[in-house]
Amino acid sequence: MLEARGVTVRFGGLVAVNALDLDVPDRGIFALVGPNGAGKTTLINALSRVCPVAGGTVRLGDVDVLSLPPHAAVSAGIARSFQRAELFPSLTVLENLLVGLHSTMQTGLSGALMTPASRTEEQAARARAERVLRDLDLWEVRNAAPADMPYGHQKLLDVARALVSEPALLLLDEPFAGLTEAEAPRLLACIRAAGERCAVLMIEHHFELLEGIAQRMTVMDFGQKVSEGTPASMRTDPEVIRCYLGTGRHRTAAASAC
Amino acid sequence: MQRRLVIAILVACAVLPIAFQALGQRQVYWLFVISEFYVFAIVAISLDLLMGRSGQISLGQSGFVALGAYTAAILNQRFNVDLPLGMLAGAATAAVASLVLGFPATRLRGHYLGIVTLGFGIAIDQIALKWDALTGGDQGIHLHRPALFGVDAGTPVRMYYVALVALVVAVLLVRGLTQTRIGRAFAAIKDSEVAAAAMGVPVARTKVLAFIVSAFLAGAAGGIYAFLAGFVAPEDFGIESSLLFFAMVVIGGMGSIPGAIGGAVVVDAVKNAAATVSGLSLALLGGMIVLVVLFFPGGLKGLLRTRRIRRERRPAPKGVVRQDA
Amino acid sequence: MTQFLLQIALAGLAQGSLFALTALGLVMIYNASSVVNFAHGAMGMAATYVAYVLIARFEVPFALAFAAALVAAFVLGAVVQAVFLARLRNAPLLSQVVVTLGLFMLLEGLMGIAFGYNPRPMRESIAIAPVILGDLVLRPQDVLQLALLLILGVALAAFFAATKVGLGMRAITENTYAARLMGIPVGRLLAIAWGTGVALSAVAAVLAAPTTSVTPNMMDTIVVYGFVAAIVGGFGSMAGALVGGLILGVVVNLIDAFLAPELAMSIVFGLLLLVLYVRPDGLFGRAQVQKV
């Protein structure tokens, strides 16, 4: 159970996320929606400790998330994907996934000596990564370089890399953006399955898609929560209509830069 | 790389001294040149691990080699310490120095590190020259005849095998490292620090670790070099030699062990062939670095790989039915 | 003693002005393109050979040869940006830095082949006797260096504050992509930034030449101190680079006088590590925020 209270993120004078409260239960799929610059990505960045937070508290179970260093978010159970797939181009597809398992493993420099302990651990990790690759139909390309794959596959891999550590909270930043008709169902099935095991908080614009899978939607605008409810109730919500139809206000791109 | 090619190269290296024996006179000199090359290749691999694999520039790699060499030489001269222990002591000294240097350096943005390591290389050189009570100043230090676990290793042929075995061990260790957790973390911080941190890789600590491992290897190479040459002096470890190691890694293709060794072959060859005209080898290597970065980002390794792919992808000529495949 | 210290400080400021000029150019290039230019000193050195050849072979007056060297440096900087770095715009930053190192080796090697490594003498730029001011001796060369640094410093400040080109460069520093969308000719401005930056290095090199003599590695020490000055100044702040250079000049002269001149650079780097340990962004730098 994630409890965020009064989360505030500032960039200079700009308040990107303003005293936001958010509760995410242990299981299920939850969506963050809102116009560009509403602070959705910034919120994900704050929860995953990528960007510094000016105020508020975030608890995941017993853990005070905001007191963790950036790399400790995964061990605390928070994994994430990126809006523009941030893969590791110099590693293969399989190795990218194995980096996702970094904090679940112990092997240090002894890996160079091929000690029995490190070998066992490596094999177990590979088996785990390979299962995820098969689920996502990326098995065939496991030894390819990520850059050689179509963009949709890169997005899939980005999600897979977050999934592989079996987090308690999975943060997905527009996972479907850039996917083709053929690729979307695979990812959808995968996210559905993840929602059975853990909490998935995803940014998504595609309303029809969310209606099918999301238990709850949180609408953000100008860094604040403006509305919250089931996708069905959101359809008629005046705030949602206003945000989605847009009222022609100009926004700075800076808010989505972090 | 194909297993058979690797075995062939290893066998060739192993029988080389026997071939030289048959040729006679100049063998001692050439054996030394090639042994020296093996040691340089270890340094190239160490720098490739730091620069090619983890994306951190070092322009002071010869500073670590110097620390390793001087540590081994001083211990040998004063306490009659032998090759294995001397080498390990040299490696440890270099690793400790890298910790002192790497800790503040990794808190820095981008390419400050290049400048700090450059300064380190210069400083080690200056200190070796100045602190003559310890280092012998510009007179250097002569070592005792090396021994390995009580067995005399002082002949050129024996030292040749010591250097060859050291190189093979270094290759295996670095290969093992790059194929496991820490090696992947090195690559991850090179590619994207933000994504690496989001995957649970502690960025600053991993950078320092890359620095330490690289310095340890370079220091070990320095220790072996001291015993191989039987003599250490400051001029072996100037900023020029740091640039040579840098050139080996770039020309060979960053992030690849065979690349680093291939780069070492090219650089060593250019250095020896162009030694007569001052400035020529520097200009050639500089020009090669520029060309590699602009046109062959994969270096030697990338060049071979693209050619192989092209050959495989080339369609069969018209009217000919391919029988193979 | 006070008089001795004052004399050291004066010599330090004069020498520091060379570090500051080099550092200003480095920072200018860094701000525009995020590249630490390791060929900076070598490019200034190459331009100095233009002045040297003009003076030694063709007996051109110093001021004219100086101007020619600056033009050559500007062209060299602009060409290097347009030919080499523009191609690498989308390559990793490491590749861009590596290319400047390659250029450093290439330029030093080429000048070594063409002119050899024997130092070639260069006359003092101003042939008048030192001025005695109370107990202090003022070398005209020192005065020239400091004066040029101050003039160029003010000119650069005015350039960035008041001209369209300067404003455009600041926009590129903030956000290259947005600057391009705003119709700012990014390529041309980058070339100007590189040209001007290298010209600043050439000013330092030509002024240093009477002391260091003209050799392929004449700028090696100065440019390393230039790097240090830029880091101390926060690598990004022109004012920081200027002040950092002057402070460093005094520090180096104090080391020369009271400690060991052969260890000057080692001590400077030790101090640099201490400074960075306490303030990772330099004495005058501001912390940088990472972007995703």
mmCIF file of N, CA and C in Angstrom, chain B residues 51-52 55-57 59 100-101 103-105 107-112 114-120 122-124 126-127 130 190 193-194 239 243-244 246-247 250 254 277-287 289-290 293-295, chain C residues 30 34 36 38 83-84 87-88 93-99 101-106 108-110 112-113 116-117 224 227-228 230-231 234-235 260-267 269 272-273 276-278 280-281 286 288 290-292:
data_model
loop_
_atom_site.group_PDB
_atom_site.id
_atom_site.type_symbol
_atom_site.label_atom_id
_atom_site.label_comp_id
_atom_site.label_asym_id
_atom_site.label_seq_id
_atom_site.Cartn_x
_atom_site.Cartn_y
_atom_site.Cartn_z
ATOM 1 N N MET B 51 37.029 2.868 -19.265
ATOM 2 C CA MET B 51 36.577 3.855 -20.239
ATOM 3 C C MET B 51 35.554 3.254 -21.192
ATOM 4 N N GLY B 52 35.909 2.119 -21.789
ATOM 5 C CA GLY B 52 35.025 1.529 -22.781
ATOM 6 C C GLY B 52 33.809 0.904 -22.142
ATOM 7 N N GLY B 55 32.490 3.934 -19.192
ATOM 8 C CA GLY B 55 32.291 5.295 -19.692
ATOM 9 C C GLY B 55 32.984 6.393 -18.920
ATOM 10 N N GLN B 56 34.027 6.039 -18.158
ATOM 11 C CA GLN B 56 34.741 7.081 -17.424
ATOM 12 C C GLN B 56 36.120 7.257 -18.023
ATOM 13 N N ILE B 57 36.430 8.482 -18.387
ATOM 14 C CA ILE B 57 37.683 8.739 -19.067
ATOM 15 C C ILE B 57 38.831 8.740 -18.066
ATOM 16 N N LEU B 59 42.974 9.737 -18.168
ATOM 17 C CA LEU B 59 44.163 10.144 -18.926
ATOM 18 C C LEU B 59 45.405 9.968 -18.068
ATOM 19 N N VAL B 100 41.417 7.057 -3.279
ATOM 20 C CA VAL B 100 41.602 8.447 -2.870
ATOM 21 C C VAL B 100 41.198 9.386 -4.006
ATOM 22 N N LEU B 101 41.592 8.993 -5.208
ATOM 23 C CA LEU B 101 41.352 9.839 -6.374
ATOM 24 C C LEU B 101 39.906 9.716 -6.844
ATOM 25 N N PHE B 103 37.139 8.803 -5.325
ATOM 26 C CA PHE B 103 35.997 9.173 -4.510
ATOM 27 C C PHE B 103 35.512 10.580 -4.795
ATOM 28 N N PRO B 104 36.385 11.585 -4.713
ATOM 29 C CA PRO B 104 35.875 12.907 -5.088
ATOM 30 C C PRO B 104 35.568 12.986 -6.592
ATOM 31 N N ALA B 105 36.370 12.279 -7.380
ATOM 32 C CA ALA B 105 36.213 12.408 -8.829
ATOM 33 C C ALA B 105 34.844 11.937 -9.290
ATOM 34 N N ARG B 107 32.097 12.196 -7.812
ATOM 35 C CA ARG B 107 31.009 13.111 -7.486
ATOM 36 C C ARG B 107 30.920 14.214 -8.536
ATOM 37 N N LEU B 108 31.854 14.185 -9.469
ATOM 38 C CA LEU B 108 31.922 15.267 -10.437
ATOM 39 C C LEU B 108 31.119 14.942 -11.681
ATOM 40 N N ARG B 109 30.729 16.003 -12.341
ATOM 41 C CA ARG B 109 30.029 15.866 -13.597
ATOM 42 C C ARG B 109 30.981 15.446 -14.704
ATOM 43 N N GLY B 110 30.438 14.722 -15.656
ATOM 44 C CA GLY B 110 31.038 14.455 -16.952
ATOM 45 C C GLY B 110 32.532 14.283 -16.965
ATOM 46 N N HIS B 111 33.237 15.216 -17.585
ATOM 47 C CA HIS B 111 34.602 14.917 -17.941
ATOM 48 C C HIS B 111 35.626 15.647 -17.102
ATOM 49 N N TYR B 112 35.188 16.067 -15.911
ATOM 50 C CA TYR B 112 36.144 16.525 -14.914
ATOM 51 C C TYR B 112 37.133 15.412 -14.634
ATOM 52 N N GLY B 114 38.443 13.208 -16.458
ATOM 53 C CA GLY B 114 39.570 13.191 -17.389
ATOM 54 C C GLY B 114 40.666 14.131 -16.912
ATOM 55 N N ILE B 115 40.254 15.304 -16.457
ATOM 56 C CA ILE B 115 41.232 16.306 -16.042
ATOM 57 C C ILE B 115 41.906 15.886 -14.735
ATOM 58 N N VAL B 116 41.097 15.380 -13.800
ATOM 59 C CA VAL B 116 41.671 14.973 -12.514
ATOM 60 C C VAL B 116 42.662 13.823 -12.708
ATOM 61 N N THR B 117 42.320 12.862 -13.582
ATOM 62 C CA THR B 117 43.239 11.747 -13.798
ATOM 63 C C THR B 117 44.500 12.204 -14.526
ATOM 64 N N LEU B 118 44.334 13.177 -15.428
ATOM 65 C CA LEU B 118 45.496 13.769 -16.097
ATOM 66 C C LEU B 118 46.447 14.341 -15.052
ATOM 67 N N GLY B 119 45.884 15.099 -14.114
ATOM 68 C CA GLY B 119 46.683 15.674 -13.038
ATOM 69 C C GLY B 119 47.352 14.604 -12.196
ATOM 70 N N PHE B 120 46.642 13.520 -11.955
ATOM 71 C CA PHE B 120 47.202 12.413 -11.174
ATOM 72 C C PHE B 120 48.428 11.837 -11.873
ATOM 73 N N ILE B 122 50.391 13.266 -14.027
ATOM 74 C CA ILE B 122 51.501 14.227 -13.966
ATOM 75 C C ILE B 122 52.121 14.216 -12.573
ATOM 76 N N ALA B 123 51.251 14.181 -11.544
ATOM 77 C CA ALA B 123 51.741 14.251 -10.173
ATOM 78 C C ALA B 123 52.623 13.050 -9.830
ATOM 79 N N ILE B 124 52.184 11.849 -10.221
ATOM 80 C CA ILE B 124 52.970 10.646 -9.923
ATOM 81 C C ILE B 124 54.356 10.749 -10.558
ATOM 82 N N GLN B 126 55.958 13.541 -11.347
ATOM 83 C CA GLN B 126 56.763 14.561 -10.658
ATOM 84 C C GLN B 126 57.297 14.034 -9.327
ATOM 85 N N ILE B 127 56.422 13.311 -8.623
ATOM 86 C CA ILE B 127 56.827 12.819 -7.299
ATOM 87 C C ILE B 127 57.931 11.763 -7.439
ATOM 88 N N LYS B 130 61.102 13.554 -7.943
ATOM 89 C CA LYS B 130 61.563 14.422 -6.861
ATOM 90 C C LYS B 130 61.987 13.636 -5.612
ATOM 91 N N LYS B 190 27.356 3.586 -17.730
ATOM 92 C CA LYS B 190 27.863 4.279 -18.917
ATOM 93 C C LYS B 190 26.706 4.725 -19.806
ATOM 94 N N GLU B 193 22.847 6.886 -16.516
ATOM 95 C CA GLU B 193 22.957 6.884 -15.055
ATOM 96 C C GLU B 193 21.578 6.875 -14.421
ATOM 97 N N VAL B 194 20.637 7.580 -15.045
ATOM 98 C CA VAL B 194 19.300 7.668 -14.465
ATOM 99 C C VAL B 194 18.628 6.301 -14.474
ATOM 100 N N ILE B 239 53.190 11.254 -19.222
ATOM 101 C CA ILE B 239 51.849 11.487 -19.736
ATOM 102 C C ILE B 239 51.719 10.912 -21.154
ATOM 103 N N LEU B 243 48.725 8.574 -22.857
ATOM 104 C CA LEU B 243 48.049 8.838 -24.126
ATOM 105 C C LEU B 243 48.100 7.612 -25.034
ATOM 106 N N LEU B 244 49.220 6.880 -24.977
ATOM 107 C CA LEU B 244 49.318 5.660 -25.787
ATOM 108 C C LEU B 244 48.263 4.646 -25.359
ATOM 109 N N PHE B 246 45.492 5.278 -23.891
ATOM 110 C CA PHE B 246 44.223 5.845 -24.320
ATOM 111 C C PHE B 246 43.979 5.528 -25.806
ATOM 112 N N ALA B 247 45.005 5.724 -26.608
ATOM 113 C CA ALA B 247 44.881 5.464 -28.051
ATOM 114 C C ALA B 247 44.579 3.990 -28.314
ATOM 115 N N VAL B 250 40.812 3.405 -27.729
ATOM 116 C CA VAL B 250 39.930 4.039 -28.717
ATOM 117 C C VAL B 250 40.069 3.373 -30.073
ATOM 118 N N MET B 254 36.028 0.713 -28.209
ATOM 119 C CA MET B 254 35.800 0.732 -26.772
ATOM 120 C C MET B 254 34.806 -0.346 -26.340
ATOM 121 N N VAL B 277 61.066 9.768 -36.543
ATOM 122 C CA VAL B 277 60.694 11.166 -36.751
ATOM 123 C C VAL B 277 59.909 11.643 -35.539
ATOM 124 N N SER B 278 60.416 12.703 -34.867
ATOM 125 C CA SER B 278 59.718 13.147 -33.666
ATOM 126 C C SER B 278 58.376 13.754 -34.064
ATOM 127 N N GLY B 279 57.350 13.348 -33.337
ATOM 128 C CA GLY B 279 56.007 13.872 -33.617
ATOM 129 C C GLY B 279 55.201 12.981 -34.533
ATOM 130 N N LEU B 280 55.893 12.107 -35.288
ATOM 131 C CA LEU B 280 55.171 11.310 -36.296
ATOM 132 C C LEU B 280 54.179 10.346 -35.649
ATOM 133 N N SER B 281 54.635 9.603 -34.626
ATOM 134 C CA SER B 281 53.716 8.619 -34.042
ATOM 135 C C SER B 281 52.558 9.312 -33.344
ATOM 136 N N LEU B 282 52.852 10.446 -32.712
ATOM 137 C CA LEU B 282 51.785 11.201 -32.049
ATOM 138 C C LEU B 282 50.743 11.649 -33.082
ATOM 139 N N ALA B 283 51.217 12.180 -34.198
ATOM 140 C CA ALA B 283 50.297 12.658 -35.227
ATOM 141 C C ALA B 283 49.495 11.504 -35.819
ATOM 142 N N LEU B 284 50.182 10.377 -36.090
ATOM 143 C CA LEU B 284 49.492 9.215 -36.672
ATOM 144 C C LEU B 284 48.412 8.698 -35.733
ATOM 145 N N LEU B 285 48.770 8.545 -34.462
ATOM 146 C CA LEU B 285 47.801 8.008 -33.507
ATOM 147 C C LEU B 285 46.651 8.983 -33.299
ATOM 148 N N GLY B 286 46.984 10.279 -33.207
ATOM 149 C CA GLY B 286 45.923 11.284 -33.066
ATOM 150 C C GLY B 286 44.984 11.242 -34.253
ATOM 151 N N GLY B 287 45.572 11.173 -35.444
ATOM 152 C CA GLY B 287 44.756 11.106 -36.655
ATOM 153 C C GLY B 287 43.885 9.863 -36.662
ATOM 154 N N ILE B 289 42.778 8.246 -34.063
ATOM 155 C CA ILE B 289 41.701 8.410 -33.071
ATOM 156 C C ILE B 289 40.551 9.226 -33.673
ATOM 157 N N VAL B 290 40.921 10.332 -34.343
ATOM 158 C CA VAL B 290 39.889 11.188 -34.936
ATOM 159 C C VAL B 290 39.091 10.403 -35.975
ATOM 160 N N VAL B 293 36.751 7.787 -34.309
ATOM 161 C CA VAL B 293 35.551 8.342 -33.679
ATOM 162 C C VAL B 293 34.561 8.823 -34.741
ATOM 163 N N LEU B 294 35.082 9.441 -35.807
ATOM 164 C CA LEU B 294 34.171 10.006 -36.815
ATOM 165 C C LEU B 294 33.548 8.936 -37.700
ATOM 166 N N PHE B 295 34.342 7.967 -38.115
ATOM 167 C CA PHE B 295 33.851 7.070 -39.165
ATOM 168 C C PHE B 295 33.691 5.619 -38.732
ATOM 169 N N TYR C 30 32.706 25.009 -23.525
ATOM 170 C CA TYR C 30 31.934 24.057 -22.719
ATOM 171 C C TYR C 30 30.479 24.501 -22.607
ATOM 172 N N SER C 34 28.935 21.706 -24.322
ATOM 173 C CA SER C 34 29.109 20.688 -23.272
ATOM 174 C C SER C 34 30.355 19.832 -23.472
ATOM 175 N N VAL C 36 34.391 19.329 -23.060
ATOM 176 C CA VAL C 36 35.662 19.795 -22.509
ATOM 177 C C VAL C 36 36.693 19.620 -23.620
ATOM 178 N N PHE C 38 39.938 19.136 -25.008
ATOM 179 C CA PHE C 38 41.305 18.783 -24.643
ATOM 180 C C PHE C 38 42.327 19.263 -25.672
ATOM 181 N N VAL C 83 33.489 20.772 -38.808
ATOM 182 C CA VAL C 83 33.873 19.551 -39.520
ATOM 183 C C VAL C 83 33.795 18.330 -38.606
ATOM 184 N N PHE C 84 34.317 18.460 -37.380
ATOM 185 C CA PHE C 84 34.414 17.271 -36.531
ATOM 186 C C PHE C 84 33.241 17.159 -35.554
ATOM 187 N N ARG C 87 29.388 16.700 -36.709
ATOM 188 C CA ARG C 87 29.071 15.327 -37.086
ATOM 189 C C ARG C 87 28.711 14.464 -35.893
ATOM 190 N N LEU C 88 29.267 14.817 -34.743
ATOM 191 C CA LEU C 88 29.100 13.970 -33.556
ATOM 192 C C LEU C 88 28.002 14.491 -32.634
ATOM 193 N N LEU C 93 28.680 11.875 -25.429
ATOM 194 C CA LEU C 93 29.603 12.952 -25.080
ATOM 195 C C LEU C 93 31.044 12.445 -25.032
ATOM 196 N N LEU C 94 31.198 11.196 -24.588
ATOM 197 C CA LEU C 94 32.538 10.626 -24.488
ATOM 198 C C LEU C 94 33.247 10.682 -25.841
ATOM 199 N N SER C 95 32.529 10.356 -26.925
ATOM 200 C CA SER C 95 33.137 10.391 -28.253
ATOM 201 C C SER C 95 33.595 11.795 -28.610
ATOM 202 N N GLN C 96 32.782 12.785 -28.238
ATOM 203 C CA GLN C 96 33.155 14.156 -28.578
ATOM 204 C C GLN C 96 34.422 14.560 -27.841
ATOM 205 N N VAL C 97 34.523 14.153 -26.577
ATOM 206 C CA VAL C 97 35.718 14.488 -25.810
ATOM 207 C C VAL C 97 36.928 13.737 -26.373
ATOM 208 N N VAL C 98 36.699 12.468 -26.759
ATOM 209 C CA VAL C 98 37.792 11.661 -27.307
ATOM 210 C C VAL C 98 38.328 12.294 -28.589
ATOM 211 N N VAL C 99 37.430 12.833 -29.414
ATOM 212 C CA VAL C 99 37.885 13.477 -30.639
ATOM 213 C C VAL C 99 38.796 14.659 -30.340
ATOM 214 N N LEU C 101 40.749 14.930 -27.842
ATOM 215 C CA LEU C 101 42.047 14.376 -27.447
ATOM 216 C C LEU C 101 42.847 13.927 -28.662
ATOM 217 N N GLY C 102 42.130 13.320 -29.617
ATOM 218 C CA GLY C 102 42.791 12.926 -30.855
ATOM 219 C C GLY C 102 43.361 14.146 -31.569
ATOM 220 N N LEU C 103 42.584 15.220 -31.613
ATOM 221 C CA LEU C 103 43.044 16.449 -32.264
ATOM 222 C C LEU C 103 44.257 17.028 -31.550
ATOM 223 N N PHE C 104 44.251 16.917 -30.220
ATOM 224 C CA PHE C 104 45.406 17.388 -29.444
ATOM 225 C C PHE C 104 46.666 16.665 -29.900
ATOM 226 N N MET C 105 46.578 15.325 -29.986
ATOM 227 C CA MET C 105 47.751 14.553 -30.391
ATOM 228 C C MET C 105 48.134 14.882 -31.831
ATOM 229 N N LEU C 106 47.119 14.986 -32.691
ATOM 230 C CA LEU C 106 47.366 15.259 -34.108
ATOM 231 C C LEU C 106 48.080 16.602 -34.292
ATOM 232 N N GLU C 108 49.761 18.489 -32.045
ATOM 233 C CA GLU C 108 51.113 18.519 -31.482
ATOM 234 C C GLU C 108 52.075 17.739 -32.346
ATOM 235 N N GLY C 109 51.605 16.570 -32.823
ATOM 236 C CA GLY C 109 52.467 15.755 -33.675
ATOM 237 C C GLY C 109 52.808 16.469 -34.973
ATOM 238 N N LEU C 110 51.793 17.060 -35.612
ATOM 239 C CA LEU C 110 52.027 17.742 -36.893
ATOM 240 C C LEU C 110 52.994 18.907 -36.728
ATOM 241 N N GLY C 112 55.187 19.164 -34.434
ATOM 242 C CA GLY C 112 56.485 18.558 -34.145
ATOM 243 C C GLY C 112 57.189 18.145 -35.428
ATOM 244 N N ILE C 113 56.439 17.550 -36.362
ATOM 245 C CA ILE C 113 57.028 17.141 -37.632
ATOM 246 C C ILE C 113 57.483 18.363 -38.422
ATOM 247 N N GLY C 116 59.812 20.680 -35.528
ATOM 248 C CA GLY C 116 60.715 20.051 -34.567
ATOM 249 C C GLY C 116 60.380 20.466 -33.144
ATOM 250 N N TYR C 117 61.029 19.779 -32.195
ATOM 251 C CA TYR C 117 60.719 20.058 -30.790
ATOM 252 C C TYR C 117 61.688 21.048 -30.158
ATOM 253 N N VAL C 224 46.694 22.850 -18.742
ATOM 254 C CA VAL C 224 46.292 22.044 -17.575
ATOM 255 C C VAL C 224 45.876 22.973 -16.433
ATOM 256 N N PHE C 227 42.501 24.224 -17.184
ATOM 257 C CA PHE C 227 41.457 23.277 -16.760
ATOM 258 C C PHE C 227 41.153 23.450 -15.271
ATOM 259 N N VAL C 228 42.248 23.496 -14.493
ATOM 260 C CA VAL C 228 42.069 23.615 -13.041
ATOM 261 C C VAL C 228 41.315 24.907 -12.718
ATOM 262 N N ALA C 230 39.275 26.544 -14.575
ATOM 263 C CA ALA C 230 37.873 26.425 -14.987
ATOM 264 C C ALA C 230 37.088 25.593 -13.970
ATOM 265 N N ILE C 231 37.690 24.512 -13.470
ATOM 266 C CA ILE C 231 36.986 23.667 -12.490
ATOM 267 C C ILE C 231 36.767 24.433 -11.194
ATOM 268 N N GLY C 234 33.975 26.590 -11.355
ATOM 269 C CA GLY C 234 32.662 25.963 -11.512
ATOM 270 C C GLY C 234 32.369 25.475 -12.915
ATOM 271 N N PHE C 235 33.308 25.499 -13.815
ATOM 272 C CA PHE C 235 33.141 25.067 -15.210
ATOM 273 C C PHE C 235 31.776 25.440 -15.763
ATOM 274 N N ALA C 260 58.147 23.601 -3.496
ATOM 275 C CA ALA C 260 59.024 23.012 -4.505
ATOM 276 C C ALA C 260 58.459 23.256 -5.899
ATOM 277 N N PRO C 261 59.175 24.031 -6.703
ATOM 278 C CA PRO C 261 58.663 24.314 -8.052
ATOM 279 C C PRO C 261 58.469 23.037 -8.880
ATOM 280 N N GLU C 262 59.310 21.994 -8.658
ATOM 281 C CA GLU C 262 59.161 20.770 -9.459
ATOM 282 C C GLU C 262 57.880 20.042 -9.136
ATOM 283 N N LEU C 263 57.302 20.354 -7.962
ATOM 284 C CA LEU C 263 56.084 19.653 -7.556
ATOM 285 C C LEU C 263 54.847 20.537 -7.696
ATOM 286 N N ALA C 264 55.024 21.703 -8.365
ATOM 287 C CA ALA C 264 53.924 22.674 -8.401
ATOM 288 C C ALA C 264 52.615 22.041 -8.831
ATOM 289 N N MET C 265 52.670 21.299 -9.952
ATOM 290 C CA MET C 265 51.421 20.783 -10.481
ATOM 291 C C MET C 265 50.823 19.708 -9.566
ATOM 292 N N SER C 266 51.684 18.909 -8.944
ATOM 293 C CA SER C 266 51.179 17.900 -8.015
ATOM 294 C C SER C 266 50.459 18.556 -6.858
ATOM 295 N N ILE C 267 51.065 19.618 -6.319
ATOM 296 C CA ILE C 267 50.452 20.293 -5.173
ATOM 297 C C ILE C 267 49.133 20.934 -5.596
ATOM 298 N N PHE C 269 47.131 19.942 -7.923
ATOM 299 C CA PHE C 269 46.090 18.924 -8.065
ATOM 300 C C PHE C 269 45.635 18.381 -6.713
ATOM 301 N N LEU C 272 43.307 20.885 -5.595
ATOM 302 C CA LEU C 272 42.064 20.787 -6.378
ATOM 303 C C LEU C 272 41.166 19.679 -5.827
ATOM 304 N N LEU C 273 41.787 18.525 -5.511
ATOM 305 C CA LEU C 273 41.007 17.420 -4.955
ATOM 306 C C LEU C 273 40.332 17.843 -3.651
ATOM 307 N N LEU C 276 37.442 20.087 -4.446
ATOM 308 C CA LEU C 276 36.325 19.335 -5.007
ATOM 309 C C LEU C 276 35.660 18.460 -3.954
ATOM 310 N N TYR C 277 36.464 18.027 -3.000
ATOM 311 C CA TYR C 277 35.922 17.202 -1.933
ATOM 312 C C TYR C 277 34.885 17.989 -1.140
ATOM 313 N N VAL C 278 35.232 19.256 -0.881
ATOM 314 C CA VAL C 278 34.339 20.105 -0.099
ATOM 315 C C VAL C 278 33.218 20.665 -0.976
ATOM 316 N N PRO C 280 31.911 20.020 -4.712
ATOM 317 C CA PRO C 280 32.037 19.293 -5.977
ATOM 318 C C PRO C 280 31.793 20.166 -7.212
ATOM 319 N N ASP C 281 31.123 21.297 -7.050
ATOM 320 C CA ASP C 281 30.864 22.135 -8.214
ATOM 321 C C ASP C 281 31.811 23.322 -8.295
ATOM 322 N N ARG C 286 27.431 26.366 -9.482
ATOM 323 C CA ARG C 286 26.152 26.014 -8.865
ATOM 324 C C ARG C 286 25.844 24.567 -9.220
ATOM 325 N N GLN C 288 24.184 21.209 -10.505
ATOM 326 C CA GLN C 288 23.450 20.939 -11.731
ATOM 327 C C GLN C 288 22.337 19.940 -11.447
ATOM 328 N N GLN C 290 19.918 16.973 -12.779
ATOM 329 C CA GLN C 290 19.887 15.978 -13.840
ATOM 330 C C GLN C 290 18.530 15.964 -14.516
ATOM 331 N N LYS C 291 18.516 15.721 -15.793
ATOM 332 C CA LYS C 291 17.247 15.635 -16.513
ATOM 333 C C LYS C 291 17.027 14.230 -17.045
ATOM 334 N N VAL C 292 15.762 13.811 -17.105
ATOM 335 C CA VAL C 292 15.438 12.514 -17.703
ATOM 336 C C VAL C 292 14.876 12.766 -19.084
#
